[in-house]
Coordinates of C-alpha atoms in Angstrom, one line a residue:
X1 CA -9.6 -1.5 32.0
X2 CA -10.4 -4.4 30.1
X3 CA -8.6 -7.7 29.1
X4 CA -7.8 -8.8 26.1
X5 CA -8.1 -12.9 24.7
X6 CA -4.3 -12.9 25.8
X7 CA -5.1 -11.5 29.3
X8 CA -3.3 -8.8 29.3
X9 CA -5.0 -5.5 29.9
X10 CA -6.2 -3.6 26.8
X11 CA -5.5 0.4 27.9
X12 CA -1.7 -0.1 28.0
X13 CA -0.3 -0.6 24.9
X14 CA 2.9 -1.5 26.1
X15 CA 1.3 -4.3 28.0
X16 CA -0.6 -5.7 24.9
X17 CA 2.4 -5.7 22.7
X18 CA 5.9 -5.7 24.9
X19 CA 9.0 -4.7 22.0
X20 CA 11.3 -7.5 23.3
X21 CA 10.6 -11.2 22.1
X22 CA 11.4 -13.2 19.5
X23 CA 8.8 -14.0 16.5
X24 CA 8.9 -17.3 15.1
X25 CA 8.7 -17.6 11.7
X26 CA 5.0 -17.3 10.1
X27 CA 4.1 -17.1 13.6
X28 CA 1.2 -14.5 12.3
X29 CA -2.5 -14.4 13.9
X30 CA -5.4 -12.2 14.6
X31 CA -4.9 -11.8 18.0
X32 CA -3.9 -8.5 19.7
X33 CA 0.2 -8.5 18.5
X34 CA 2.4 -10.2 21.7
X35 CA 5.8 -9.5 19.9
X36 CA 6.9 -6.7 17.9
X37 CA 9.8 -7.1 15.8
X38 CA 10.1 -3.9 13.8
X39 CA 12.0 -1.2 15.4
X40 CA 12.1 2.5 14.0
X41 CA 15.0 1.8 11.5
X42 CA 13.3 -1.3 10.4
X43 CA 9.8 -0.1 9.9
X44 CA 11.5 2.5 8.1
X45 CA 13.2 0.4 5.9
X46 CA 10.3 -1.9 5.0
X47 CA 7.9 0.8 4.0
X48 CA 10.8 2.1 1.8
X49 CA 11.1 -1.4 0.1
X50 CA 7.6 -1.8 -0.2
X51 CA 5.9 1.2 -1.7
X52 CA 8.2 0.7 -4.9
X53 CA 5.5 1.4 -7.7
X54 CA 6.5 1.5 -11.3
X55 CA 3.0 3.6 -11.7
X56 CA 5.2 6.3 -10.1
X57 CA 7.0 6.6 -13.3
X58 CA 3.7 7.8 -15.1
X59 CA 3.0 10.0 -12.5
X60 CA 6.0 12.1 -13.0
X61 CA 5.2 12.1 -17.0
X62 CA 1.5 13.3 -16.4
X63 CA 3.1 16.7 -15.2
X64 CA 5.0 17.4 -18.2
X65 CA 4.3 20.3 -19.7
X66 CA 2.4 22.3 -16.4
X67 CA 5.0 22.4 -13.8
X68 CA 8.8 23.2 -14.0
X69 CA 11.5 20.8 -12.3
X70 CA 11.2 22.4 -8.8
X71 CA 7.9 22.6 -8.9
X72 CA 7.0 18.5 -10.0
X73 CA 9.6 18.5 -7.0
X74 CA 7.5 20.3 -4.1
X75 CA 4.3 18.4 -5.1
X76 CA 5.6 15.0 -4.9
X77 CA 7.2 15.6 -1.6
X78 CA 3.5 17.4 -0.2
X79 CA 1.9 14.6 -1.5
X80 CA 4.5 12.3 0.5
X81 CA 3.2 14.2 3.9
X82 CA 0.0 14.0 3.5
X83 CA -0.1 10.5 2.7
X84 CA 2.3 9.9 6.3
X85 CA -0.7 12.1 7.9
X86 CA -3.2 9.6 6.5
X87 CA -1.1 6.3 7.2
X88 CA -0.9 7.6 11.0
X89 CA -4.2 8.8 11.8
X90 CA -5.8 5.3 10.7
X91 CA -2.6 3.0 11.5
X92 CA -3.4 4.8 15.8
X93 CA -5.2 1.5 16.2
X94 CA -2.9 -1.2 15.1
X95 CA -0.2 0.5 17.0
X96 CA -1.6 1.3 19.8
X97 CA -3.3 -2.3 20.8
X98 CA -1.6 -4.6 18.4
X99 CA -4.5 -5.4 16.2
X100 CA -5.2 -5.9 12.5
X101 CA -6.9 -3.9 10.0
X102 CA -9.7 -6.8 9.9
X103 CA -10.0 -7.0 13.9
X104 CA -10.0 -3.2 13.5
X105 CA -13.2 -2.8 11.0
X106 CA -15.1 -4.9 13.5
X107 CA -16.1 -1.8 16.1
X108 CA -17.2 0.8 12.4
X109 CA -18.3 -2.3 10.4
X110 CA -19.4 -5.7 12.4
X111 CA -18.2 -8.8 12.5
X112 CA -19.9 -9.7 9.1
X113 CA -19.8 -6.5 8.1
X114 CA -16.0 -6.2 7.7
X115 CA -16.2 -8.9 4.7
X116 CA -16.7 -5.6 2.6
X117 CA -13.6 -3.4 3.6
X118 CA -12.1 -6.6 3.7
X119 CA -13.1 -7.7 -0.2
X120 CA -12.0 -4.1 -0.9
X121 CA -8.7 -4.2 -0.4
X122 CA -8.1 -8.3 -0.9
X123 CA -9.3 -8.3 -4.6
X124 CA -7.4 -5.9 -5.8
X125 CA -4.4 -7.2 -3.9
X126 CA -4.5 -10.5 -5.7
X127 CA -5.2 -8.6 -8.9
X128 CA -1.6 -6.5 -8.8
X129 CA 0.1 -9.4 -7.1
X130 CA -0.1 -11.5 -10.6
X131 CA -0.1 -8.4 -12.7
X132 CA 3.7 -7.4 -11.0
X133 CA 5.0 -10.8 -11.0
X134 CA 4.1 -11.2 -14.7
X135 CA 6.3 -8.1 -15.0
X136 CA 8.9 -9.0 -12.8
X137 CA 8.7 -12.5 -14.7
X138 CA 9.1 -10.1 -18.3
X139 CA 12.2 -8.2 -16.6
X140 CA 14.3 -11.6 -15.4
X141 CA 13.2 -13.4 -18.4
X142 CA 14.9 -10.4 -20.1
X143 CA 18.1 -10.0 -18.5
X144 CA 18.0 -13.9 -19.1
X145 CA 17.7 -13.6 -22.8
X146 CA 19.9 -11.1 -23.1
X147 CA 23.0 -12.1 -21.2
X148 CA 22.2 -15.9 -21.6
X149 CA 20.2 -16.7 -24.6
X150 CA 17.2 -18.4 -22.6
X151 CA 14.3 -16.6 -23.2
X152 CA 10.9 -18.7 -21.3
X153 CA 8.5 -15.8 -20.2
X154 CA 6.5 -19.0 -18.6
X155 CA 8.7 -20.8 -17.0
X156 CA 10.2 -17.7 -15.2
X157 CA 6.8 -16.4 -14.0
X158 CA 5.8 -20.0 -12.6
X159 CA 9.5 -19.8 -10.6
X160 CA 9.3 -15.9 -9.7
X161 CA 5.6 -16.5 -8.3
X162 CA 6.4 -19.6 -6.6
X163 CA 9.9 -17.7 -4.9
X164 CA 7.4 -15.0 -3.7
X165 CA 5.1 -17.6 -1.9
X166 CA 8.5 -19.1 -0.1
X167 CA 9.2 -15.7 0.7
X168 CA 5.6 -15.0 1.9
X169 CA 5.3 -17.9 4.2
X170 CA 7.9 -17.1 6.4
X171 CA 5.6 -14.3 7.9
X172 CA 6.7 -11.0 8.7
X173 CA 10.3 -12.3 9.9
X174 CA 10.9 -13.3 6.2
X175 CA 8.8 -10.0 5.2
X176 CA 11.3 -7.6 7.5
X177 CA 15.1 -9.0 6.2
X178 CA 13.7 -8.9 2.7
X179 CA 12.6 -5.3 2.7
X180 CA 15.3 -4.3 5.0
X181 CA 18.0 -5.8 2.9
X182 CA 16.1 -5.3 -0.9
X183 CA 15.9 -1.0 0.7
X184 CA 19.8 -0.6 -0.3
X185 CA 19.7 -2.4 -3.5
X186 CA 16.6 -0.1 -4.9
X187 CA 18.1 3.0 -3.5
X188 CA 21.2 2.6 -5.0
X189 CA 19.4 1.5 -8.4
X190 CA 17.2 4.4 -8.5
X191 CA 20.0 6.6 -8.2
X192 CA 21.8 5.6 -10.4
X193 CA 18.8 5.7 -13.2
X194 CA 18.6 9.2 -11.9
X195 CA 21.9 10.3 -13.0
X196 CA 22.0 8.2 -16.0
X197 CA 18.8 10.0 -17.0
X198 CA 20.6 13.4 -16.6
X199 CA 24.1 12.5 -18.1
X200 CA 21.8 11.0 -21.5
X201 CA 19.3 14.4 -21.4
X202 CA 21.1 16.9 -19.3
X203 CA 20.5 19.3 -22.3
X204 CA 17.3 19.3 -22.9
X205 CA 16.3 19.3 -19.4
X206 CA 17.8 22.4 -18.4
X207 CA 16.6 24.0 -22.0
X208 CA 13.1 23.3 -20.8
X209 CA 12.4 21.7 -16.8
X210 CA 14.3 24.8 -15.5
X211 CA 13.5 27.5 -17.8
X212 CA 9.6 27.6 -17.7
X213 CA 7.2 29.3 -15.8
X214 CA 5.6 26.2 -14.7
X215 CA 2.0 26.3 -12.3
X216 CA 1.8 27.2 -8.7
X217 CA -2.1 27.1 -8.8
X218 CA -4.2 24.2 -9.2
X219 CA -2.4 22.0 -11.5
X220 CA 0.3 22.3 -8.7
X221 CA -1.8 21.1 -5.9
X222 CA -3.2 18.8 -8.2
X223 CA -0.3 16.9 -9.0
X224 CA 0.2 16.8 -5.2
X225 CA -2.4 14.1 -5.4
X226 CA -1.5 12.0 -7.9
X227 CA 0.1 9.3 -7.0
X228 CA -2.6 9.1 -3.7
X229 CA -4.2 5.9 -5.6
X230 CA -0.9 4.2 -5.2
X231 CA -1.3 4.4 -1.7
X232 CA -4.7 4.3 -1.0
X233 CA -5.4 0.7 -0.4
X234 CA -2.3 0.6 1.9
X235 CA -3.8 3.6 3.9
X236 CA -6.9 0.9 5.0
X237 CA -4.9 -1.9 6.3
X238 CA -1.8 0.4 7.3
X239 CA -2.7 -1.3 11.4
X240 CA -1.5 -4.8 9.5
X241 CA 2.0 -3.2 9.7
X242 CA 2.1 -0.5 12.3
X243 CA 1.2 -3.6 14.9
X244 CA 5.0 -4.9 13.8
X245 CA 6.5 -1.7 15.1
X246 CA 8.1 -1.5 18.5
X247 CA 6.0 0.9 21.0
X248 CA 7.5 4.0 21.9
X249 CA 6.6 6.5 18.5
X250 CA 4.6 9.5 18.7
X251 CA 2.3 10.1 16.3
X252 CA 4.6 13.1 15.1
X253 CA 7.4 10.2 14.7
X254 CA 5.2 7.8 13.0
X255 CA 3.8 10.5 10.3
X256 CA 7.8 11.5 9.6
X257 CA 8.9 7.6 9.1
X258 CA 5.7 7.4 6.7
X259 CA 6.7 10.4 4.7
X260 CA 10.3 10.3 4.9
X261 CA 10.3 6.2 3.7
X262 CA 7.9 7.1 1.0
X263 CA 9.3 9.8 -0.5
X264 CA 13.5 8.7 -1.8
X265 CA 11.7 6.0 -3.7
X266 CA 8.8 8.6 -5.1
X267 CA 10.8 11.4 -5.7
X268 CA 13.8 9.4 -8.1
X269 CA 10.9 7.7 -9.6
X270 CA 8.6 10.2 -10.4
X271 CA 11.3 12.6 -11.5
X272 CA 13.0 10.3 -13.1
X273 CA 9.3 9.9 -15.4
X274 CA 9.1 13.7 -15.0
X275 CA 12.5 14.0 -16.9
X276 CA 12.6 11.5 -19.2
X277 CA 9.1 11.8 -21.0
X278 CA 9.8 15.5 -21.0
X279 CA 13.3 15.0 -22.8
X280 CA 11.9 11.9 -25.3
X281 CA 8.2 12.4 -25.2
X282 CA 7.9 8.8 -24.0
X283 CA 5.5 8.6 -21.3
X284 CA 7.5 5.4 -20.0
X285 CA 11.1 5.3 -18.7
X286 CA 11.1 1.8 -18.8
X287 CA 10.8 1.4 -22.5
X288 CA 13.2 3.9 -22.8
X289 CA 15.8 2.4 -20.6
X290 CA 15.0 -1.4 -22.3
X291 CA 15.9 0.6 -25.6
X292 CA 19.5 2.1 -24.7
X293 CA 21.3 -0.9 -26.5
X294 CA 24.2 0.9 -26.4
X295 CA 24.7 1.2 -22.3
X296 CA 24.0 -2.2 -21.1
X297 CA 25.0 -2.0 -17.4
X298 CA 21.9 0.9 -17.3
X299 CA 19.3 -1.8 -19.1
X300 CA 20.5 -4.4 -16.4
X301 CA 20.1 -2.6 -13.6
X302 CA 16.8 -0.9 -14.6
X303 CA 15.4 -4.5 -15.0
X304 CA 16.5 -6.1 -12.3
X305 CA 15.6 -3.4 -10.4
X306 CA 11.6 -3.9 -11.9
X307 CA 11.8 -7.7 -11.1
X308 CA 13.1 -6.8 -7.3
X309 CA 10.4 -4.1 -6.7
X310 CA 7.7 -6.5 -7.8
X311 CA 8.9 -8.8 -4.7
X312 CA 9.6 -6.2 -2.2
X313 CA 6.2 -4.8 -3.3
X314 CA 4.1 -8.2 -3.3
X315 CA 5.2 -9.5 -0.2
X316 CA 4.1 -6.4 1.8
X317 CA 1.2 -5.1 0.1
X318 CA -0.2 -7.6 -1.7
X319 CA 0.0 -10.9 0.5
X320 CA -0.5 -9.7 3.7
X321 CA -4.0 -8.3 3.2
X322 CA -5.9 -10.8 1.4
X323 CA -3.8 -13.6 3.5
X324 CA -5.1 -11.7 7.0
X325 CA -8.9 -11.4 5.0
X326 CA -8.8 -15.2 4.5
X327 CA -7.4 -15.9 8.1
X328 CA -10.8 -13.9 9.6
X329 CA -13.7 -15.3 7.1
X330 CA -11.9 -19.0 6.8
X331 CA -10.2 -19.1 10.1
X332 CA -6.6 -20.4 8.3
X333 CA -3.6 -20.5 9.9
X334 CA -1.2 -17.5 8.1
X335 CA 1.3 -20.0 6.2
X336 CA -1.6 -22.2 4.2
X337 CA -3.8 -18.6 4.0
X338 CA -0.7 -17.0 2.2
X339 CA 0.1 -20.3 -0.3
X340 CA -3.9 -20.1 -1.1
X341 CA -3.5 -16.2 -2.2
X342 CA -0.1 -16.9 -3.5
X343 CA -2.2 -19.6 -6.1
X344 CA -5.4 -17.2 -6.6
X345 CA -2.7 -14.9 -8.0
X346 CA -2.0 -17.2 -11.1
X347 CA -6.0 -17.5 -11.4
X348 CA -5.7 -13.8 -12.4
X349 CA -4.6 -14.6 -15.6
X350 CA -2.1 -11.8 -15.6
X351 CA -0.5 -12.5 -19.3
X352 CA -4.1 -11.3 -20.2
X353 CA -4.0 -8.0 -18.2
X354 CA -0.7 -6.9 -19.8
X355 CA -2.4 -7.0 -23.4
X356 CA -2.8 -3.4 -24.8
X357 CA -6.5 -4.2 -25.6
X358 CA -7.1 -5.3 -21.1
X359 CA -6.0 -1.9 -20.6
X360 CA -9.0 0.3 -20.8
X361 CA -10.6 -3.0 -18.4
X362 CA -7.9 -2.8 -16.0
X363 CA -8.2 1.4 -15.6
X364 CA -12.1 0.7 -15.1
X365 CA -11.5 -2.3 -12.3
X366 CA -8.9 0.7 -10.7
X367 CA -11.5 3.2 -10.8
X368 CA -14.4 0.9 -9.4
X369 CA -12.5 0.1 -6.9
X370 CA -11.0 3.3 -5.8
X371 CA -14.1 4.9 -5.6
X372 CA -14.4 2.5 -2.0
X373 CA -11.1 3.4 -0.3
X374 CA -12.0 6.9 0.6
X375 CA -15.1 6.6 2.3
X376 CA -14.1 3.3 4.0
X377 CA -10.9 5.3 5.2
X378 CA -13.0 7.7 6.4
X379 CA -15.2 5.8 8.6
X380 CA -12.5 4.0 10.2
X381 CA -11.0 7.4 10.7
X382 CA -13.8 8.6 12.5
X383 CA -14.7 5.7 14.4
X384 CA -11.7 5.7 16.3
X385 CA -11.4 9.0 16.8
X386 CA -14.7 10.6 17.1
X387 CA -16.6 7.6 18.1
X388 CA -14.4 6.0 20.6
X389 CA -11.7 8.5 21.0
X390 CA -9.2 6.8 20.8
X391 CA -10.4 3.6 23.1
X392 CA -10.9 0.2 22.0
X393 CA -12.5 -1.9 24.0
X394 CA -10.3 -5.2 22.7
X395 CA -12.5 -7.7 24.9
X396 CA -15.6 -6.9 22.7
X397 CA -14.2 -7.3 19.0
X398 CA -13.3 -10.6 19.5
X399 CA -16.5 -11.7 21.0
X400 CA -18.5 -12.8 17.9
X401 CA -21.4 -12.6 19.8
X402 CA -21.1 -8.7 21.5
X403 CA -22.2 -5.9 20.7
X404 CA -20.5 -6.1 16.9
X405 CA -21.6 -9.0 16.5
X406 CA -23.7 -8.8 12.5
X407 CA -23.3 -5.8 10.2
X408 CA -23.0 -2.1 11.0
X409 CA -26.1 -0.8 8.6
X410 CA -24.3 3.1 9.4
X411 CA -21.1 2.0 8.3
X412 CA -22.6 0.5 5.1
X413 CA -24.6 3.6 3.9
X414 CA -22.3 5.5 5.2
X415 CA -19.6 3.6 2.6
X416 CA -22.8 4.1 -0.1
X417 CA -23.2 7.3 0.6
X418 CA -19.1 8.5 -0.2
X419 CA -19.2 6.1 -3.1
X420 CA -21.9 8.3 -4.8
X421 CA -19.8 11.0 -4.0
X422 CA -16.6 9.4 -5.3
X423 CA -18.1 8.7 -8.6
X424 CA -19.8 12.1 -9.5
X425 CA -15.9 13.8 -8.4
X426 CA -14.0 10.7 -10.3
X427 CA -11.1 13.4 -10.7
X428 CA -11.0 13.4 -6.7
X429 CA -12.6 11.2 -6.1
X430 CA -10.6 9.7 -2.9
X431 CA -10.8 13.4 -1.2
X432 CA -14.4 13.5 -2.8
X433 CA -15.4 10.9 -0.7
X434 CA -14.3 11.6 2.8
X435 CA -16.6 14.1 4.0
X436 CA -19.8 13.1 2.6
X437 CA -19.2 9.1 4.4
X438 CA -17.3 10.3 7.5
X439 CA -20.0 12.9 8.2
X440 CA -22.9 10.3 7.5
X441 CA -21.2 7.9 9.8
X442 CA -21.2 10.0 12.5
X443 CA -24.5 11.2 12.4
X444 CA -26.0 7.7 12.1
X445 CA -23.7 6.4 14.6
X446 CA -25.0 9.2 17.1
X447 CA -28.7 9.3 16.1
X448 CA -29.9 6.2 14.2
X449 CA -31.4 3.9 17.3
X450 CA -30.4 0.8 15.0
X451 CA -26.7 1.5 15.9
X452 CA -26.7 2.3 19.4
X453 CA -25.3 -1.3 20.1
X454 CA -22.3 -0.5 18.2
X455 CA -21.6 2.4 20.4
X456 CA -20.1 0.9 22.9

C-alpha cells in the first residue's frame, strides 16, 4: 500500500476518489481525482453529447452500394462495442485511481516521454476544435441569414468560439450540465432528421436498401470499422473522463455505457448518411437538408442541430486534452490552460481548412496522425495490464525524479515500430498497429536492461 500526494492510500479506489463532494467550478488538476461528480446516468449522458460527429454522416454513405439496410445496421452497432471494449480496457486506470491520461503515460512513456502521446492527441484536438466551430459558426450564421437577414460568417465564429471558451472554463461542472442537458436536444433532432429522411425517400429506400443482397463478408466487417478514426483519439485520453465517474462500475458496466451512449447518436447519423446518399447520390446529408427550401422547420433544425454538436463536441473532446497537455508541460492552472487552447484554436486558421482545395491537406494531417493512436493505445494497454497488472503505484508517477523520471526508450520504439506497421496497412491501419507496438513493448519492457527502471 502506497500513498498518494493527497495521502490517501493508492490500492483503494474508493479511498482515492470518494463519489460524494462537491466540485467547484474549474476546480480541474492533475492530481489523483478527490471528487467525482459523474454518476452512471450522467457519464452516460455526456459521452452521448459528446461523440456527436458530422464525419458519421459520410460513414454511412461510404456503404452504399455493398451492404443492405440491416446489414449498414449490424456493423455500426459491432463497431459501437468494440469501441466500448477499447474505451474500458484503457480508461481501467483513470477510473480506478483517479488519474489523467497524461499522469497515466508516465509509468509506459516517462515523465518527458509523455510529451509525445501527449502532442498526439493535443494537435489534432486544437486542429478540429477551430475546424467545427468554423462550421458551427457557418450553421448559426445561416439560420441567422435566413430567418433574420444578417448574414456575418466572422462575427459569428469570433462569438461562437469565444461562448465555447466560457463554457470550457467552468471545468467539468460546466462540461457535465452542458452535455447532460445538450443529450435531449440532439436526440430528439436526430430523430426527427431520421424520419424526415424516410417520409422525403421512403420509396426509393425500400426499392433498393431492403431489396438487395447486400455483403456479410469482408466489406461487412469492414464497415464495422469505419467510423473507429472518429474515436480513436478519444480512446487514449478516455482516463480524462472515466476519473469524473462515481466508483462503483464493473468493467462489464463501463463497456455497455460506452457502447450504448455511442451508438443512438451513430446509428441515426450514419443511417441517416446511409439512406440519404443511397436515395440522392449525395454523399452529404447536410447539403441535402440546407437544400429542402421547401420544408424549413427540417433545414432549422438540421443546422442548429450542427452548430450544437460542434459545442457539445469541443468542450469534451477537444478542450480537455490539450488543456490537461498544457497543465503537465507548463504547469497552468485549468481555467488560463483552457482560454490559451481556446485562442490557439483561431491560430488554426479554420476558414482555410474548409476550402475544397485544404481538403486533400487536411485527409493527409488525419492519416499522419492516425497512424500514432494505435500503437500508443496499445502500449498503454499493455502497460497496465501486462506490465503492472492492473497496479499503479500512484506515489511514483508523481515523483519527477523516480524511477519514470526521463523518457521510456521501449515505449518510443515500441510507438516506431507500430507506426511502420500502420503505414504499410493504411486501410487498417489503427488494428495494423496494435500487435506489432504492444508486442515490442512488452518484450523490451521484460528484456531490454535499459528499462528495467521503469518496471517498477
Amino acid at each position: 500500500m502506497s500513498a498518494s500526494p493527497s495521502g490517501l492510500t493508492s490500492d483503494d479506489p474508493a479511498t482515492v476518489a470518494p463519489s460524494d463532494g462537491r466540485k467547484s467550478i474549474g476546480d480541474e488538476s492533475l492530481a489523483p481525482q478527490s471528487t467525482r461528480i459523474m454518476g452512471r446516468a450522467s457519464y452516460f449522458l455526456a459521452w452521448f453529447g459528446g461523440c456527436v460527429s458530422i464525419g458519421t454522416f459520410a460513414m454511412g454513405s461510404s456503404v452504399v452500394g455493398t451492404l443492405n439496410l440491416i446489414q449498414a445496421t449490424l456493423a455500426i452497432a459491432i463497431g459501437c462495442f468494440v469501441i466500448g471494449i477499447a474505451l474500458a480496457l484503457n480508461g481501467a486506470a483513470g477510473y480506478k485511481y483517479g488519474i489523467p491520461f497524461m499522469v497515466q503515460a508516465r509509468s509506459a512513456f516517462g515523465f518527458a516521454g509523455t510529451r509525445l502521446p501527449g502532442l498526439v492527441r493535443a494537435v489534432p484536438a486544437i486542429v478540429w476544435y477551430g475546424f467545427q466551430s468554423w462550421i458551427g459558426a457557418a450553421a448559426l450564421n445561416m439560420v441567422s441569414a435566413t430567418l433574420f437577414g444578417f448574414d456575418n460568417l466572422v462575427f459569428y465564429f469570433i462569438t461562437f468560439q469565444l461562448l465555447q471558451i466560457a463554457l470550457s472554463v467552468t471545468g467539468f461542472q460546466g462540461i457535465k450540465w452542458l452535455e447532460n442537458l445538450g443529450s435531449g436536444f440532439i436526440l430528439l433532432s436526430l430523430v426527427y432528421m431520421f424520419v424526415a429522411t424516410i417520409q422525403r425517400y421512403g420509396d426509393e429506400l425500400s426499392a433498393n436498401l431492403l431489396t438487395m443482397e447486400g455483403s456479410w463478408g469482408m466489406p461487412f466487417w469492414g464497415a464495422t470499422m469505419l467510423f473507429l478514426g472518429i474515436y480513436s483519439t478519444m480512446m487514449l485520453n478516455v482516463s480524462d473522463y472515466s476519473r469524473e465517474h462515481k466508483t462503483g462500475s464493473g468493467p462489464g458496466l463501463l463497456t455497455t455505457l460506452y457502447a450504448m451512449s455511442i451508438l443512438p447518436c451513430t446509428l441515426f447519423m450514419g443511417l441517416i448518411g446511409f439512406m440519404v446518399s443511397e436515395a440522392t447520390g449525395t454523399a452529404d446529408p447536410i447539403q441535402v437538408f440546407a437544400n429542402a427550401v421547401d420544408n424549413t422547420p427540417l433545414l432549422m433544425t438540421t443546422l442548429l442541430f450542427i452548430a450544437f454538436a460542434q459545442v457539445t463536441t469541443n468542450v469534451l473532446n477537444n478542450v480537455v486534452p490539450p488543456t490537461y497537455v498544457l497543465m503537465d508541460i507548463f504547469k497552468l492552472k485549468f481555467p488560463v490552460a483552457t482560454v490559451i487552447v481556446g485562442l490557439l484554436a483561431f491560430a488554426t486558421f479554420p476558414w482555410k481548412l474548409v476550402q475544397p482545395g485544404s481538403a486533400e491537406g487536411l485527409q493527409l494531417f488525419v492519416q499522419t496522425y492516425s497512424a500514432f493512436l494505435g500503437p500508443i493505445f496499445a502500449i498503454l494497454v499493455v502497460d497496465y495490464y501486462v506490465i503492472r497488472r492492473r497496479t499503479l503505484d500512484i506515489d511514483k508517477l508523481y515523483d519527477a525524479s523516480g524511477p519514470y523520471r526521463g523518457v521510456n526508450a521501449a515505449a518510443l520504439i515500441a510507438t516506431a515500430v507500430g507506426i511502420v506497421a500502420a503505414l504499410l496497412f493504411s486501410a487498417v491501419s489503427w488494428y495494423a498497429s496494435l500487435i506489432p507496438a504492444g508486442l515490442t513493448y512488452f518484450l523490451l519492457m521484460k528484456h531490454w536492461p535499459a528499462c528495467q527502471r521503469f518496471n517498477q
